[in-house]
Short mmCIF file of N, CA, C and O in Angstrom, two decimals:
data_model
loop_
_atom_site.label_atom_id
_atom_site.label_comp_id
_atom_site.label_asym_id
_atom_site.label_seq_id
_atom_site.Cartn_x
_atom_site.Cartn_y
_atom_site.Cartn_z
N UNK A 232 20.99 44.27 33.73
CA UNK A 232 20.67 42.87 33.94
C UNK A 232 21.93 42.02 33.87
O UNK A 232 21.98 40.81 34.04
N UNK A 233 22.80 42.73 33.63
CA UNK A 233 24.54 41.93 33.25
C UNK A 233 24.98 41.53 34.95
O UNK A 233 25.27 40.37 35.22
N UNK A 234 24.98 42.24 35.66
CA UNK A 234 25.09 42.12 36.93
C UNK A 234 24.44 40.94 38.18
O UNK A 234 23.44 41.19 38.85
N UNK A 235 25.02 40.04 38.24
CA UNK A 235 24.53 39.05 39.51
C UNK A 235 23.31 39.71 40.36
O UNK A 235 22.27 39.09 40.61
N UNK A 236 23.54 40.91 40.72
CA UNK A 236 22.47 41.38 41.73
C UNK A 236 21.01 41.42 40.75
O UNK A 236 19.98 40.81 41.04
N UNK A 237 21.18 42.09 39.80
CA UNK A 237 20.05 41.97 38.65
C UNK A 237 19.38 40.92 38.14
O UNK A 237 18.30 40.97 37.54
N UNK A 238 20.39 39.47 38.50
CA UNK A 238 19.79 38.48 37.41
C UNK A 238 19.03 37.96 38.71
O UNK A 238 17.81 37.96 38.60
N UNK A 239 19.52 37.56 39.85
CA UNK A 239 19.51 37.45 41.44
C UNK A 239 17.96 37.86 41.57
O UNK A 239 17.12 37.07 42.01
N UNK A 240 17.57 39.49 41.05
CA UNK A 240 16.94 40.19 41.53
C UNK A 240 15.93 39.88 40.83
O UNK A 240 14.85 40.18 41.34
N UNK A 241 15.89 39.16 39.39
CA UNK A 241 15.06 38.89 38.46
C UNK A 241 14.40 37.36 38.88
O UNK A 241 13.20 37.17 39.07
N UNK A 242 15.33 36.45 38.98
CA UNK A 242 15.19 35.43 39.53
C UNK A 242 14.21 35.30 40.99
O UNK A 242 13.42 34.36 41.10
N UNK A 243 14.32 36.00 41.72
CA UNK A 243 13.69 36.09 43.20
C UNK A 243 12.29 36.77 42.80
O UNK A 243 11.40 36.34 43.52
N UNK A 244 11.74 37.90 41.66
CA UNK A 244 10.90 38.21 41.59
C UNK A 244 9.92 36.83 40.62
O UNK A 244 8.70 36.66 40.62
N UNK A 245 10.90 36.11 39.96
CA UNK A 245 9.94 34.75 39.17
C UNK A 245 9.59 33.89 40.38
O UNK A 245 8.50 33.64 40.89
N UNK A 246 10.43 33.63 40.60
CA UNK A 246 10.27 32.58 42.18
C UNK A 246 8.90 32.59 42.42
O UNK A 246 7.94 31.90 42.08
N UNK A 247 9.20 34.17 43.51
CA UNK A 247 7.66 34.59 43.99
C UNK A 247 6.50 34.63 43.22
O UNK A 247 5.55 34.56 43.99
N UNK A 248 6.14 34.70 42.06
CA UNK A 248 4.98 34.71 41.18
C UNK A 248 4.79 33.21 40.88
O UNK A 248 3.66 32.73 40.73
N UNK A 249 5.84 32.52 40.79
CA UNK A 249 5.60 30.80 40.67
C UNK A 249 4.95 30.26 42.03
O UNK A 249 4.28 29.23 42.03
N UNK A 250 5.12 30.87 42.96
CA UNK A 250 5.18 30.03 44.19
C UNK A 250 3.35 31.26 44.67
O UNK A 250 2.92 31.05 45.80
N UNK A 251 2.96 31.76 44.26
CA UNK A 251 1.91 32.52 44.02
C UNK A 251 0.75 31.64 43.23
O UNK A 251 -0.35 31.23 43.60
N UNK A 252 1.37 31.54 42.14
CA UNK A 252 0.27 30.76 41.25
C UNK A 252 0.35 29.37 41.58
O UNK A 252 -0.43 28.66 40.94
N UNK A 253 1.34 28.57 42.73
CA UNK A 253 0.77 27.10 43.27
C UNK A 253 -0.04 27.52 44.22
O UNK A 253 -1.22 27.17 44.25
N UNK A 254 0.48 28.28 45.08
CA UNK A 254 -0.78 28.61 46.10
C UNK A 254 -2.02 29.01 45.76
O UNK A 254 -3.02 28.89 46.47
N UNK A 255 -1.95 29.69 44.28
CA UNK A 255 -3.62 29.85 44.77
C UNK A 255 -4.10 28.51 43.74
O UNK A 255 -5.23 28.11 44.03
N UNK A 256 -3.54 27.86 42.76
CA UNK A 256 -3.98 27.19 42.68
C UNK A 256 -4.23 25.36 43.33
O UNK A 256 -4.93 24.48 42.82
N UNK A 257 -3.64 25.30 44.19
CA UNK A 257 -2.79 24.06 45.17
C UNK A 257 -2.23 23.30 44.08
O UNK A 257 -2.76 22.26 43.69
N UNK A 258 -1.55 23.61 43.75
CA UNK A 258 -1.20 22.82 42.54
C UNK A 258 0.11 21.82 43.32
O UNK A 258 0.64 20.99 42.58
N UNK A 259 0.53 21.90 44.54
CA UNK A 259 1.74 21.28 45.80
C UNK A 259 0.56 20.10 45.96
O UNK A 259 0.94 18.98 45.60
N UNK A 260 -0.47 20.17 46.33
CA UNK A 260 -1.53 19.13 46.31
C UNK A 260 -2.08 18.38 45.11
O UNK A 260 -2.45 18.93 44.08
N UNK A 261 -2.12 17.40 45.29
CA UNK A 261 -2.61 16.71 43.82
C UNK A 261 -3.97 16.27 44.32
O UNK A 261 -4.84 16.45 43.46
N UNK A 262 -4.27 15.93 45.08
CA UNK A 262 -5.72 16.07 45.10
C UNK A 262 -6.83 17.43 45.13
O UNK A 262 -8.04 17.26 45.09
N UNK A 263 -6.28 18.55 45.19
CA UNK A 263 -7.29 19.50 45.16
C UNK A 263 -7.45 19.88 44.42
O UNK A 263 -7.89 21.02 44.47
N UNK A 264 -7.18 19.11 42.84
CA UNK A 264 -7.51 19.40 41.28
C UNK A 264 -8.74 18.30 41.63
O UNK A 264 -9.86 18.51 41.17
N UNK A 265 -8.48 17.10 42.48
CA UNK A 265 -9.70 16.27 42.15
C UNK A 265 -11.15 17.31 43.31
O UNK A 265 -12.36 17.13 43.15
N UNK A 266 -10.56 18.29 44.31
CA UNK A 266 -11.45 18.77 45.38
C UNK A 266 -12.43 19.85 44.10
O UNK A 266 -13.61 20.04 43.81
N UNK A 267 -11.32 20.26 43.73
CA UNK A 267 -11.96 21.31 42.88
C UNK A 267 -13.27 21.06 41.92
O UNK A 267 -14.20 21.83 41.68
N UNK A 268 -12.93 19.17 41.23
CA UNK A 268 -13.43 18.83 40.36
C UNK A 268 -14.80 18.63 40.51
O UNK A 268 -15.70 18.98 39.74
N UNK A 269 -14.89 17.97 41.71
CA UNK A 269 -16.00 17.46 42.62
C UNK A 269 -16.98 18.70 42.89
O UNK A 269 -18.12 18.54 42.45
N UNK A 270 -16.73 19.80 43.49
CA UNK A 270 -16.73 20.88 43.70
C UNK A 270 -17.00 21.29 42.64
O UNK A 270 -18.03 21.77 43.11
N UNK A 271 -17.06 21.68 41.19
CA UNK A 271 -18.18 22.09 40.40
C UNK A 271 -18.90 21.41 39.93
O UNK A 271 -19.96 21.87 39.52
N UNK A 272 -18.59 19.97 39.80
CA UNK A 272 -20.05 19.24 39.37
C UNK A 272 -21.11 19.38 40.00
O UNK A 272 -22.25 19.35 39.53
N UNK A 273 -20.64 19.61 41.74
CA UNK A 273 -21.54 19.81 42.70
C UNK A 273 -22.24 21.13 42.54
O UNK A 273 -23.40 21.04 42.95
N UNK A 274 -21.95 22.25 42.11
CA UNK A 274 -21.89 23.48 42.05
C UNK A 274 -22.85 23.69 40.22
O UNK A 274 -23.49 24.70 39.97
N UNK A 275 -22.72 22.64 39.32
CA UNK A 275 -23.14 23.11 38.34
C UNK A 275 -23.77 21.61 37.84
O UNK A 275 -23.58 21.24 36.69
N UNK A 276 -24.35 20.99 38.58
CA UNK A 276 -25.08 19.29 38.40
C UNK A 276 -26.22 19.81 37.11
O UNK A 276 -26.35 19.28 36.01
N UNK A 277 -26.94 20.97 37.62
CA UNK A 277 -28.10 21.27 36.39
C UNK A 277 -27.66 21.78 34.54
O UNK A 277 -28.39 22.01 33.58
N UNK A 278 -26.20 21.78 34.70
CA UNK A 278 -25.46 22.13 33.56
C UNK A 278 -25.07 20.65 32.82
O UNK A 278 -25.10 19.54 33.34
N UNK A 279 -24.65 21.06 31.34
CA UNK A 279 -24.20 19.85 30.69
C UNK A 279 -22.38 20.46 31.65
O UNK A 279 -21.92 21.58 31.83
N UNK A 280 -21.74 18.75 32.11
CA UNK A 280 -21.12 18.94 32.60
C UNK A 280 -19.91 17.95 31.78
O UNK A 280 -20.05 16.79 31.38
N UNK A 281 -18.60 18.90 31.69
CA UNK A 281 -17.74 17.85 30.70
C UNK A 281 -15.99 18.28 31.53
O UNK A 281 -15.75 19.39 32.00
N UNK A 282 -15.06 17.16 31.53
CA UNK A 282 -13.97 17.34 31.78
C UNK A 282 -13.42 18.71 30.94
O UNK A 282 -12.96 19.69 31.53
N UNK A 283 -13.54 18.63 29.62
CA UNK A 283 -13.43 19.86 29.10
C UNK A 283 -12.91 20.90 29.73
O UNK A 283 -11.79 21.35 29.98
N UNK A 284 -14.78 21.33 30.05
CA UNK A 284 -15.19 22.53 30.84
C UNK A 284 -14.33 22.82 31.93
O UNK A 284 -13.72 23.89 31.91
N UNK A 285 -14.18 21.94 32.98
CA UNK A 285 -13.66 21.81 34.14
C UNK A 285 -11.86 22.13 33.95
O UNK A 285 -11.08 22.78 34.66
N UNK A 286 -11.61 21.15 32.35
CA UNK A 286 -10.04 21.41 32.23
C UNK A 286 -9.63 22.90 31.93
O UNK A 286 -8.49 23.33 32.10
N UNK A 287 -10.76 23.69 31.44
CA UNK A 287 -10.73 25.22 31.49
C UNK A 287 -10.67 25.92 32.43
O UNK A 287 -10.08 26.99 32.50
N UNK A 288 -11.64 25.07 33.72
CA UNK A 288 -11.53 26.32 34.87
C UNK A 288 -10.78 25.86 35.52
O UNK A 288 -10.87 26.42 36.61
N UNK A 289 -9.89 24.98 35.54
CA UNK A 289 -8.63 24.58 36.70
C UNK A 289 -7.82 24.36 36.03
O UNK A 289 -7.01 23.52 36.42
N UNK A 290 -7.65 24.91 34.85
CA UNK A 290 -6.14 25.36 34.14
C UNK A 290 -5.36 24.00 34.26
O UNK A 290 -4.27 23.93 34.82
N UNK A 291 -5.85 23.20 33.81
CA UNK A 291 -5.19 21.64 33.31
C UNK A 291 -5.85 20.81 32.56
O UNK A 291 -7.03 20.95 32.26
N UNK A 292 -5.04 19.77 32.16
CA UNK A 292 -5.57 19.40 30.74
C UNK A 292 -6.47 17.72 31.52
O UNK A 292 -6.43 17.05 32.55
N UNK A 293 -7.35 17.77 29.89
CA UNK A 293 -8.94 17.12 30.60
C UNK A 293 -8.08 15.36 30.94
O UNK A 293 -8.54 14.52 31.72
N UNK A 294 -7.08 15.22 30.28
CA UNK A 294 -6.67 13.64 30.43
C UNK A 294 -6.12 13.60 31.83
O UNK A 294 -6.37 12.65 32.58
N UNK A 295 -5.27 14.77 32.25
CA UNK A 295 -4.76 14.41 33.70
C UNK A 295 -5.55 14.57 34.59
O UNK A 295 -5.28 13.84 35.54
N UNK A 296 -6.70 15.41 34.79
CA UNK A 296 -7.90 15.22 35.88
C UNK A 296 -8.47 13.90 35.80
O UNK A 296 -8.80 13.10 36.67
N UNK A 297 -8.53 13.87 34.26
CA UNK A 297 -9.41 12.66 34.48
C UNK A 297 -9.00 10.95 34.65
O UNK A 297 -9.86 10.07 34.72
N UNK A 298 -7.49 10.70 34.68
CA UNK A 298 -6.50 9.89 35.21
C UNK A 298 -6.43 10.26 37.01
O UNK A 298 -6.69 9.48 37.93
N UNK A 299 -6.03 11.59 37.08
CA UNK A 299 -5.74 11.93 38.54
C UNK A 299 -7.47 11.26 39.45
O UNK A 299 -7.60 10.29 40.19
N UNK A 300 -8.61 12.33 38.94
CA UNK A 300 -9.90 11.40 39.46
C UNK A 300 -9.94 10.21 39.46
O UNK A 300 -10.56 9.65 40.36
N UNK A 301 -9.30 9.49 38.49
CA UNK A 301 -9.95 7.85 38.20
C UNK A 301 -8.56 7.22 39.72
O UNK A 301 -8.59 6.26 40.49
N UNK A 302 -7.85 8.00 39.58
CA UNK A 302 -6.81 7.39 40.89
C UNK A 302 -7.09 7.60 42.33
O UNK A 302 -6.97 6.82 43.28
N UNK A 303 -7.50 8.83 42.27
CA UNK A 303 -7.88 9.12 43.72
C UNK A 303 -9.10 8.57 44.45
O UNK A 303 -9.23 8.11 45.59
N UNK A 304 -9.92 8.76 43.51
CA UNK A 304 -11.54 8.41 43.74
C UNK A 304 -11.99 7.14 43.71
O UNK A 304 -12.91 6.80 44.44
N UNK A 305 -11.26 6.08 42.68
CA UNK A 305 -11.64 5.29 42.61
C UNK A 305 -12.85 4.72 41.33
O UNK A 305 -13.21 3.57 41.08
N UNK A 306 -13.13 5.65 40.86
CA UNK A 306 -14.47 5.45 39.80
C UNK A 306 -13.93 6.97 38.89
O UNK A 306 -13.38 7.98 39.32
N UNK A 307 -14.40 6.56 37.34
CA UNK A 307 -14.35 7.20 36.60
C UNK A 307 -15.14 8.86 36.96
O UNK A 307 -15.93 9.04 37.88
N UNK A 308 -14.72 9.81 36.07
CA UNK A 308 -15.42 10.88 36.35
C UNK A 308 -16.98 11.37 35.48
O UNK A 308 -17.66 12.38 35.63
N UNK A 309 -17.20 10.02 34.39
CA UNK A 309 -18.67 9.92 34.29
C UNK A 309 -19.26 9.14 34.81
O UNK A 309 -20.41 8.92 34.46
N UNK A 310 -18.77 8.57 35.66
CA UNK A 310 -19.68 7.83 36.82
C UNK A 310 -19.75 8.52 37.73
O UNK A 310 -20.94 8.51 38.08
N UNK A 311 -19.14 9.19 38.42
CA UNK A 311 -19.23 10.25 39.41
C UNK A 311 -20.07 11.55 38.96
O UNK A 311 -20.34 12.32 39.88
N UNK A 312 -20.48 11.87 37.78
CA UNK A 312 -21.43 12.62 37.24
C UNK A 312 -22.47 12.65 37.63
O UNK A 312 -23.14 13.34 38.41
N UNK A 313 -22.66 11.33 36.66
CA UNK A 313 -23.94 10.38 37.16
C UNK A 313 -24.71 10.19 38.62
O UNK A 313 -25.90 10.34 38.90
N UNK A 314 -23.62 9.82 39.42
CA UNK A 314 -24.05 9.45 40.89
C UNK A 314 -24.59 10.98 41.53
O UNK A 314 -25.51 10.88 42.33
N UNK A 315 -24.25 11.97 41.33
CA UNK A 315 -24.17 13.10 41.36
C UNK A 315 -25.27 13.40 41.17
O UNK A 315 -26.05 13.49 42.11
N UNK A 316 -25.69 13.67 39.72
CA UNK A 316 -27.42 13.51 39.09
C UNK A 316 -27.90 13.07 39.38
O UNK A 316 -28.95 13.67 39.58
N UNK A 317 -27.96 11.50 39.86
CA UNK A 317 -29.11 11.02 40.10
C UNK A 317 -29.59 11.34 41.62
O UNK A 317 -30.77 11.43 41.96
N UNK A 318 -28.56 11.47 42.39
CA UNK A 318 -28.50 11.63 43.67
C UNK A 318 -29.52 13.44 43.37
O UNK A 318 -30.65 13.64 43.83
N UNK A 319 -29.13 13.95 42.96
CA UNK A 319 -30.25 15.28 42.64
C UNK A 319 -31.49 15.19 41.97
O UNK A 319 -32.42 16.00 42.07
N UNK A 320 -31.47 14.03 41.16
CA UNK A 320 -32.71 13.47 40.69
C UNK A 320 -33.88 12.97 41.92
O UNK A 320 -35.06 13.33 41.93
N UNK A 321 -33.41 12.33 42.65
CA UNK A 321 -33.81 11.81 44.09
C UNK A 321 -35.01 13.21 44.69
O UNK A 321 -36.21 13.33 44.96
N UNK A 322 -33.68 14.12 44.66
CA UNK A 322 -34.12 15.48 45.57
C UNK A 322 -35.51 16.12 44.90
O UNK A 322 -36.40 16.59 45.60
N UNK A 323 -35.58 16.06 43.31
CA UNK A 323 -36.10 16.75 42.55
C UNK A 323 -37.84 16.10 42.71
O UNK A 323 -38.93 16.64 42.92
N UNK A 324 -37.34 14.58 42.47
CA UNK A 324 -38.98 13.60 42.56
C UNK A 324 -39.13 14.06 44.19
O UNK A 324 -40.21 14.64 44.28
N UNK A 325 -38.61 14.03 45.18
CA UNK A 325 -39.20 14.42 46.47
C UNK A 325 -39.81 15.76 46.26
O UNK A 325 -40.73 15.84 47.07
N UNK A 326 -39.74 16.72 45.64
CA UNK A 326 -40.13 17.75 45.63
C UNK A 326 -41.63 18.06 45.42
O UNK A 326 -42.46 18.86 45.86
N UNK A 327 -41.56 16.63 44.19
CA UNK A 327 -42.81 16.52 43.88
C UNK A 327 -43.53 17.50 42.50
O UNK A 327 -44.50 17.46 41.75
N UNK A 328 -42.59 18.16 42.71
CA UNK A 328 -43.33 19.43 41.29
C UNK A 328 -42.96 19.57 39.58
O UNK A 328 -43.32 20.41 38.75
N UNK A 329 -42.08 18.35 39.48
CA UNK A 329 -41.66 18.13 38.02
C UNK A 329 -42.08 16.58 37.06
O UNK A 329 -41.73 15.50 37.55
N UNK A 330 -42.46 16.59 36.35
CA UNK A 330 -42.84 15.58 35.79
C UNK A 330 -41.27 14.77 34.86
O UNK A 330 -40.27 15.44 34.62
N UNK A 331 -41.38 13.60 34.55
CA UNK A 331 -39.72 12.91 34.33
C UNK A 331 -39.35 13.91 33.23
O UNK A 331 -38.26 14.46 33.33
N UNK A 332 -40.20 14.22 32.12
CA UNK A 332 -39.29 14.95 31.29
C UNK A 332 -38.62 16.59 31.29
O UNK A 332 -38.08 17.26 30.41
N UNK A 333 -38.95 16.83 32.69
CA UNK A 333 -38.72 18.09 32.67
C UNK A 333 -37.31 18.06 33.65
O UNK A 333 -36.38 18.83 33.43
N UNK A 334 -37.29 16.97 34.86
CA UNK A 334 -36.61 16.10 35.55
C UNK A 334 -34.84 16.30 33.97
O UNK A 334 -33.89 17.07 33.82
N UNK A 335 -35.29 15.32 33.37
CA UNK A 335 -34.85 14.88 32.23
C UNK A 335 -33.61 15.97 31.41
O UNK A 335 -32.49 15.73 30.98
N UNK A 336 -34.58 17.40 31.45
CA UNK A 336 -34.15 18.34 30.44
C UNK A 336 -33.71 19.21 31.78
O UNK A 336 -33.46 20.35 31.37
N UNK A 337 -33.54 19.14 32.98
CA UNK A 337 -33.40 19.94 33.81
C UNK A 337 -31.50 19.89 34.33
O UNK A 337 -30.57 20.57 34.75
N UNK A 338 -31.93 18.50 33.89
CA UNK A 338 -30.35 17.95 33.92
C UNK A 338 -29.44 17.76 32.88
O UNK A 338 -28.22 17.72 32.76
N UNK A 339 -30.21 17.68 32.33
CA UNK A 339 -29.09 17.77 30.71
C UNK A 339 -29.65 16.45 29.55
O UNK A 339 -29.30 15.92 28.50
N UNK A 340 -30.22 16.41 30.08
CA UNK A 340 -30.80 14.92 29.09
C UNK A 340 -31.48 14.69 28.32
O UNK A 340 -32.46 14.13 28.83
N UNK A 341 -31.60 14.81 27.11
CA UNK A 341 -31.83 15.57 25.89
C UNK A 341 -32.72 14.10 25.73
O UNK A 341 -33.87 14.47 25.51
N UNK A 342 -32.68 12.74 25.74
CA UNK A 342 -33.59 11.44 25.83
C UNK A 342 -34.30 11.04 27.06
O UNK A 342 -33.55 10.66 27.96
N UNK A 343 -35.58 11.03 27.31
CA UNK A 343 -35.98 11.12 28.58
C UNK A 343 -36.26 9.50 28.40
O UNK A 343 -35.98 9.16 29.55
N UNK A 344 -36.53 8.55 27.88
CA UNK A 344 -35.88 7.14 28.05
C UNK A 344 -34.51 6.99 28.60
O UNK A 344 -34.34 6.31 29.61
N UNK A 345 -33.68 7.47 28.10
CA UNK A 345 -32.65 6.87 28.53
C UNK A 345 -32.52 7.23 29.93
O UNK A 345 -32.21 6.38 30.75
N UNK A 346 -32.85 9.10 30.43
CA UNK A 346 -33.09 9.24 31.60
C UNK A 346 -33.33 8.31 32.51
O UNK A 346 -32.69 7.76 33.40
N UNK A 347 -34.66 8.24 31.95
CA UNK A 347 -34.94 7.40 33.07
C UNK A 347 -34.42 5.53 33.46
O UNK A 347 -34.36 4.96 34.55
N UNK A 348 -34.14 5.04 32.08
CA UNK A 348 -33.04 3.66 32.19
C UNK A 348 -32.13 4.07 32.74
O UNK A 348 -31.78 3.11 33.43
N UNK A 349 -31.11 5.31 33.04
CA UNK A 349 -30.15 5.23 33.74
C UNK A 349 -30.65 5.33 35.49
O UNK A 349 -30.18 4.70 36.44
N UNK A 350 -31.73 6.32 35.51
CA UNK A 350 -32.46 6.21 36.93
C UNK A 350 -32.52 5.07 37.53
O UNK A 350 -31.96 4.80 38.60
N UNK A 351 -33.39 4.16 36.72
CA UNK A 351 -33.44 2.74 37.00
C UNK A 351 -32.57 1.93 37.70
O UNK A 351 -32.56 1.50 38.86
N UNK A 352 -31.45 1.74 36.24
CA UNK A 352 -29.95 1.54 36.99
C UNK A 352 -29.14 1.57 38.09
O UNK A 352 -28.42 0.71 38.59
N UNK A 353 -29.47 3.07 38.48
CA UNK A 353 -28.76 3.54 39.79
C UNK A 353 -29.70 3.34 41.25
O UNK A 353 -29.46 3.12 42.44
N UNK A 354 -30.97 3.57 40.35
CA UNK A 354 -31.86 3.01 42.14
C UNK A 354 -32.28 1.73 42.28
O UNK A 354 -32.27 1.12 43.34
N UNK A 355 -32.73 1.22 41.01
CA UNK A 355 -33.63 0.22 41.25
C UNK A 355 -35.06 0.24 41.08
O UNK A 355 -35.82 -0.73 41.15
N UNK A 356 -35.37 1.63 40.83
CA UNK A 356 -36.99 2.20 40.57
C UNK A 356 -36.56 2.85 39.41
O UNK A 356 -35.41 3.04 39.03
N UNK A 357 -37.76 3.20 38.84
CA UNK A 357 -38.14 3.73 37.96
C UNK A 357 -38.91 5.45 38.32
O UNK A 357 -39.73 5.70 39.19
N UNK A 358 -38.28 6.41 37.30
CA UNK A 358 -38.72 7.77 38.62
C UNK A 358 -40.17 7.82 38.99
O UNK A 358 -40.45 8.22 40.12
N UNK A 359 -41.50 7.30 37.85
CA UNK A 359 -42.50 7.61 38.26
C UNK A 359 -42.98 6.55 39.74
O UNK A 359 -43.84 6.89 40.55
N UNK A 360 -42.13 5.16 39.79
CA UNK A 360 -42.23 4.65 41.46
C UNK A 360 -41.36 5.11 42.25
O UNK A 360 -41.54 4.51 43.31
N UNK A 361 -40.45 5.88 42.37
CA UNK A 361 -39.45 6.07 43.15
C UNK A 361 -40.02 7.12 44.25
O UNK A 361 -39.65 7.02 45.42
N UNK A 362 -40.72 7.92 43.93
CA UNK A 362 -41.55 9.24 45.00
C UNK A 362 -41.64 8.48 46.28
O UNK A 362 -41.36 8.82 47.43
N UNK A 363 -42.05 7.46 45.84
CA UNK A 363 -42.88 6.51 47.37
C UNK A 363 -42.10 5.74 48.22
O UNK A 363 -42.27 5.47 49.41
N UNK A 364 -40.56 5.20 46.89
CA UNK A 364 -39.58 4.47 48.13
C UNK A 364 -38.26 5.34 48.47
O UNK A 364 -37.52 4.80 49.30
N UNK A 365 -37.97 6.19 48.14
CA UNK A 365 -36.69 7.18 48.03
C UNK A 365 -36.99 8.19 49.76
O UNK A 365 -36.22 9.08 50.09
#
């Protein structure tokens, strides 16, 4: 390893493993930590869903996603949760086959009041009127 060609040779093999682990993670892109982010809430909406979690599976820490989201996107990333849920909440009352508290616990929502005050919030109905205008 004393030898230029060796250190050369050591050097060119780090390179390539650095330039490996941006590609697969796009880490040259700064938004495809926010593609990614989007992309499992979407992927796991029926789960309790936390920056955390997410800062685990995209190998970065929960403050810079959640600065990088709040920049790119425009809206925080528990509001984008939210919009998310309820927007699947929508899907769930069309379905027709769940009653609010199951709605409620299906999504993570351990208070089926508040459930449904945040429903409210975001539509303007309430879930047991919403079947009829949604």
């Amino acid at each position: 390893m004393k030898s230029s060609d060796g250190i050369k040779s050591k050097f060119m093999e780090y390179i390539i493993k650095m330039s490996e682990v941006i590609g697969k993670y796009e880490l040259h892109q700064t938004d495809s930590l926010v593609k990614k982010t989007c992309d499992y809430v979407l992927n796991h909406v029926e789960e309790n869903i936390s920056l955390k979690k997410i800062a685990k599976e995209v190998h970065a820490s929960k403050d810079y996603i959640g600065k990088l989201f709040k920049q790119k996107t425009g809206c925080n990333f528990n509001q984008y949760v939210t919009k998310i849920k309820m927007e699947h909440v929508k899907y769930l009352i069309k379905l027709g086959s769940y009653k609010n508290y199951e709605v409620s616990e299906k999504l993570g929502y351990s208070n089926t009041d508040y459930f449904c005050c945040l429903f409210k919030k975001y539509t303007g109905y309430t879930p047991e009127n919403s079947g009829k205008t949604i």
